[in-house]
Amino acid sequence: MEIVSDSSSPSKTKDIDGLLANVGYKVRSSELHQVAQNLERLESAIVNSSSDISQFASDTVHYDPSDIGNWVDNLLSEFDHTASLPYDFSQLPDLSAPPPQHHHHQSSSTVNNVEEDSAIKLVHMLMTCADSVQRGNLSLAGSLIEGMQGLLANMNTNSGIGKVAGYFIDALNRRIFGQNNVSHQVSLYENDVLYHHYYEACPYLKFAHFTANQAILEAFNGHDCVHVIDFNLMHGLQWPALIQALALRPGGPPFLRLTGIGPPSPDDRDNLREIGLRLAELARSVNVRFAFRGVAAWRLEDVKPWMLQVSSKEAVAVNSIFQLHRLLGSESDSNYHSGIEMVLGWIRSLNPKIVTVVEQEANHNENGFMERFTEALHYYSTVFDSLEACPVEPDKAMAEMYLQREICNVVCCEGPARVERHEPLVKWKERLGKAGFRPLHLGSNAFKQASMLLTLFSAEGYCVEENQGSLTLGWHSRPLIAASAWQAVPLLDAETLRFDC
Amino acid sequence: MMHHHHEYMQEGTRRTTSRTQQQSKRHKFFINDNIDILREILKRLDGPSLGVASCVCRLWCNLTTKDDSIWEHLCFRHVSTPPPASVRPVVVALGGYKRLYMVCVRPVLSRLGESEMVRKQVWTRHEVQLSLSLFCIDSYERLAGGMVASDAAASSLIFLCNPINV
């Protein structure tokens, strides 16, 4: 911070805050906190005031605004309202709660207050920084980042707001200094490893897999030739359970084909084929006739329906776990189909018996940066809270890294590079409805299974809720993941869907 | 007359004692000679007792470790309706009942048993299905190759171990 020399009071120059002095206000650095609080109180008093404040406006000219501390004090004394913070902290889960302290009991109350104050201040600064980024005031944003990093140095960054804030500060930093697209390009191998630990550390992926499998199993009832299309095969961890359930279904297993979509493998390896071989071996051991096909594509938009080789005799299930939102940022092609419309269109042309969609229940696709930032801060705070309860290391640390990349993408990137465009279920319902799908109810079996699965996780705080046929998994009543199932509305005679090329 | 009676009685007793001794030597029941009975008894033990039983002698150890039917009984004793016959080949293919018990059923039982909902210790097909699914994932991960010891749970099932009070 710059020190501004003030010839009239040399003994006090070192104390004046430089940033505010640049814009014409004289405040002592030691009083900054108090002045800030008073400003907030004043703002909320003005906003919440139900009485006529026009007379108040004329009073303000009596006080010297450059001595802002006194100015605020005087104005506040004109009001009788009780103070309230401008942001509604009751909605932020655990953000200002201090981390659990097992050892300090007597002194904990003072420590808690200090921690809480720091937490509140940190959140304020995060919001202000994001706001200045949105306005383009990068120098202010930069100094706020320094301030926050200083604050973090004195806070507990192992849990709670300290930890989450750290990731968001880092992401803002990257955005300001233009490291958007370069820094966190992890290799495919690293992505695999992080994904696996994320799978183990928390129940989100397992909930997604088990719920989707249950819906697919029920949809395949009575069919002898079934074909599952997985939009993101990864390690194929979803499919052993389905293979086993099909093996044990009354009437015997069907002939199961699995088409797995995934990124092309580096070197000469064929990761998709390796996963396929492993699944085939498992299927063979339980006597399920199985065939696998891998489709390598960097993006889902690049996949063409003919690559999937769907036959009309089979019952098709399309499975998308956290994939559809990645299509929302892609630009329209020459036929004016946006990426998502195109893909939903060819999914429908396959006439699937069921489409299982699992997505993050969050709104991270607003155009306004500030809204996105705030939403993401709430959402990931809750997710990290739920991770706190994970007892297994190094899974937890890796899972956090996995999430950190999502955070970075939401905060730093724009345009096609921003792929983590999460949208809540209501928006997906709208989109899928327009694309010609109608919802399928997930049923009580899926609900029971999900509840049971969650009971197995040592953390108590997860909850499954049913909402008009879809299931959401949440942490302490904040929904985090939504699973739903869909069926194509039968085409009318006049409609044809053609997706050549 | 009393004297003769007494001697006669003593001799009779001696003869009876030696006869019972011979009888007991001929018809002494030794459990290890009757493996079917032993198996029936072992089937009715719970997990920890089976573990203790396997330490008794080599025969008991072989029975408890190699004979999967004992573990099958243990896995499904809580189930209200016995699982269909098609389950057995699947479980055997995926690793056997002993592994199913050690890796899935026991942790699931103990974890579900802690929750207030399932104190009654009777399983429905849902719990069975969930255990089998988790077991299948475990089996699949072991296929991925050699990173886990034979008795340790595969990585994705580690969340079933070590419940921690949060």
XYZ file of C-alpha atoms in Angstrom, chain A residues 185-368:
184
model
C -4.496 -28.401 -18.227
C -3.861 -31.635 -16.476
C -2.863 -34.655 -18.408
C -5.394 -37.388 -19.050
C -3.525 -39.634 -16.675
C -3.728 -37.112 -13.868
C -7.388 -36.626 -14.609
C -7.907 -40.376 -14.295
C -6.160 -40.514 -10.950
C -8.046 -37.529 -9.543
C -11.330 -38.928 -10.794
C -10.708 -42.247 -9.099
C -9.986 -40.624 -5.767
C -13.029 -38.414 -6.154
C -15.046 -41.582 -6.749
C -13.768 -43.072 -3.514
C -13.863 -40.032 -1.283
C -17.483 -39.048 -1.584
C -20.750 -40.608 -2.632
C -21.661 -38.310 -5.518
C -20.412 -40.506 -8.334
C -21.631 -43.658 -6.666
C -25.065 -42.146 -6.185
C -25.093 -41.172 -9.849
C -24.047 -44.642 -11.006
C -26.360 -46.617 -8.788
C -29.393 -44.451 -9.514
C -28.824 -44.489 -13.259
C -28.241 -48.258 -13.211
C -31.480 -48.873 -11.374
C -33.411 -46.836 -13.927
C -31.674 -48.556 -16.840
C -32.304 -51.975 -15.314
C -35.999 -51.271 -15.014
C -36.188 -49.853 -18.524
C -34.534 -52.975 -19.937
C -37.143 -55.245 -18.423
C -38.324 -57.753 -20.978
C -35.733 -56.911 -23.605
C -33.230 -59.454 -24.813
C -30.951 -57.201 -26.771
C -29.850 -54.102 -24.954
C -27.387 -51.364 -25.794
C -25.993 -48.848 -23.339
C -24.235 -45.721 -24.574
C -22.007 -44.149 -21.943
C -21.074 -40.540 -22.615
C -17.992 -40.716 -20.437
C -16.590 -44.162 -19.869
C -13.589 -43.250 -17.631
C -12.784 -46.497 -15.767
C -16.140 -48.057 -16.466
C -16.917 -48.199 -12.754
C -20.611 -47.778 -13.341
C -21.060 -50.949 -15.360
C -19.997 -53.917 -13.192
C -23.031 -53.368 -10.984
C -25.351 -53.273 -14.001
C -23.764 -56.387 -15.461
C -24.264 -58.191 -12.180
C -27.855 -57.023 -11.840
C -28.600 -58.159 -15.393
C -26.960 -61.506 -14.658
C -29.299 -62.034 -11.759
C -32.488 -60.749 -13.259
C -35.341 -63.216 -13.365
C -35.508 -64.713 -16.814
C -31.778 -64.516 -17.342
C -29.463 -61.869 -18.692
C -29.897 -60.182 -22.073
C -27.220 -59.678 -24.652
C -25.579 -56.473 -23.480
C -23.722 -54.096 -25.749
C -21.855 -51.196 -24.271
C -20.557 -48.257 -26.266
C -18.170 -46.126 -24.280
C -17.270 -42.603 -25.338
C -14.058 -41.063 -24.095
C -11.086 -38.965 -25.064
C -8.480 -40.469 -27.374
C -5.570 -42.026 -25.534
C -2.091 -40.655 -25.793
C 0.791 -42.753 -27.133
C -0.297 -45.975 -28.700
C -2.510 -47.124 -25.919
C -6.207 -47.635 -26.318
C -7.635 -46.945 -22.896
C -11.204 -47.411 -24.005
C -10.456 -50.859 -25.350
C -8.662 -51.863 -22.152
C -11.647 -50.907 -20.061
C -13.857 -52.759 -22.487
C -11.749 -55.894 -22.156
C -11.944 -55.752 -18.394
C -15.707 -55.353 -18.451
C -15.945 -58.186 -20.951
C -14.007 -60.460 -18.652
C -16.291 -59.632 -15.786
C -19.358 -60.222 -17.932
C -17.971 -63.530 -19.122
C -17.396 -64.712 -15.564
C -21.047 -64.178 -14.722
C -22.321 -65.507 -18.017
C -23.632 -62.334 -19.550
C -23.148 -62.095 -23.300
C -21.327 -58.847 -23.778
C -19.891 -56.725 -26.554
C -17.995 -53.492 -26.222
C -17.210 -50.663 -28.562
C -15.154 -47.585 -27.809
C -15.704 -44.250 -29.481
C -12.820 -41.838 -29.055
C -13.693 -38.163 -29.243
C -12.368 -35.066 -27.507
C -15.790 -33.503 -27.319
C -19.274 -34.889 -27.301
C -20.218 -32.591 -30.174
C -17.745 -34.470 -32.358
C -19.554 -37.759 -31.932
C -21.844 -38.676 -34.779
C -24.728 -41.067 -34.318
C -23.505 -43.454 -36.999
C -20.399 -44.104 -34.890
C -22.583 -45.719 -32.257
C -23.979 -48.346 -34.641
C -27.308 -48.667 -32.985
C -29.520 -51.365 -34.357
C -33.266 -50.985 -34.446
C -33.791 -54.308 -32.689
C -32.120 -53.298 -29.499
C -33.352 -51.347 -26.510
C -31.091 -48.348 -26.150
C -30.127 -46.521 -22.971
C -28.140 -43.310 -23.087
C -26.224 -42.500 -19.924
C -24.807 -39.051 -19.234
C -23.098 -38.418 -15.913
C -21.985 -34.779 -15.639
C -21.525 -34.492 -19.402
C -24.435 -32.562 -20.858
C -23.504 -29.272 -19.235
C -20.227 -29.271 -21.136
C -22.165 -28.767 -24.356
C -23.738 -25.501 -23.305
C -20.748 -23.381 -24.204
C -20.107 -24.571 -27.687
C -20.977 -22.314 -30.529
C -23.627 -23.054 -33.069
C -22.672 -24.789 -36.241
C -23.620 -23.647 -39.694
C -27.131 -25.042 -39.393
C -27.757 -22.874 -36.326
C -27.879 -25.819 -33.994
C -26.124 -25.171 -30.759
C -24.058 -28.029 -29.420
C -26.642 -29.140 -26.914
C -29.504 -29.033 -29.392
C -27.552 -31.074 -31.873
C -26.623 -33.746 -29.394
C -30.083 -33.937 -27.858
C -31.427 -34.204 -31.379
C -29.359 -37.200 -32.355
C -30.010 -38.835 -28.987
C -33.668 -38.620 -29.797
C -33.129 -40.027 -33.242
C -31.745 -43.171 -31.629
C -35.165 -43.682 -30.032
C -33.790 -44.665 -26.646
C -35.843 -46.490 -24.060
C -34.285 -44.323 -21.422
C -31.888 -41.431 -21.104
C -30.309 -41.073 -17.674
C -29.037 -37.618 -16.858
C -27.104 -36.721 -13.728
C -25.986 -33.132 -13.291
C -24.760 -30.777 -10.604
C -27.645 -28.978 -9.016
C -26.221 -25.491 -9.304
C -26.497 -22.446 -11.466
C -23.007 -21.803 -12.744
C -23.959 -20.686 -16.195
C -25.138 -17.145 -15.688
C -23.583 -14.579 -17.954
C -22.879 -12.199 -15.128
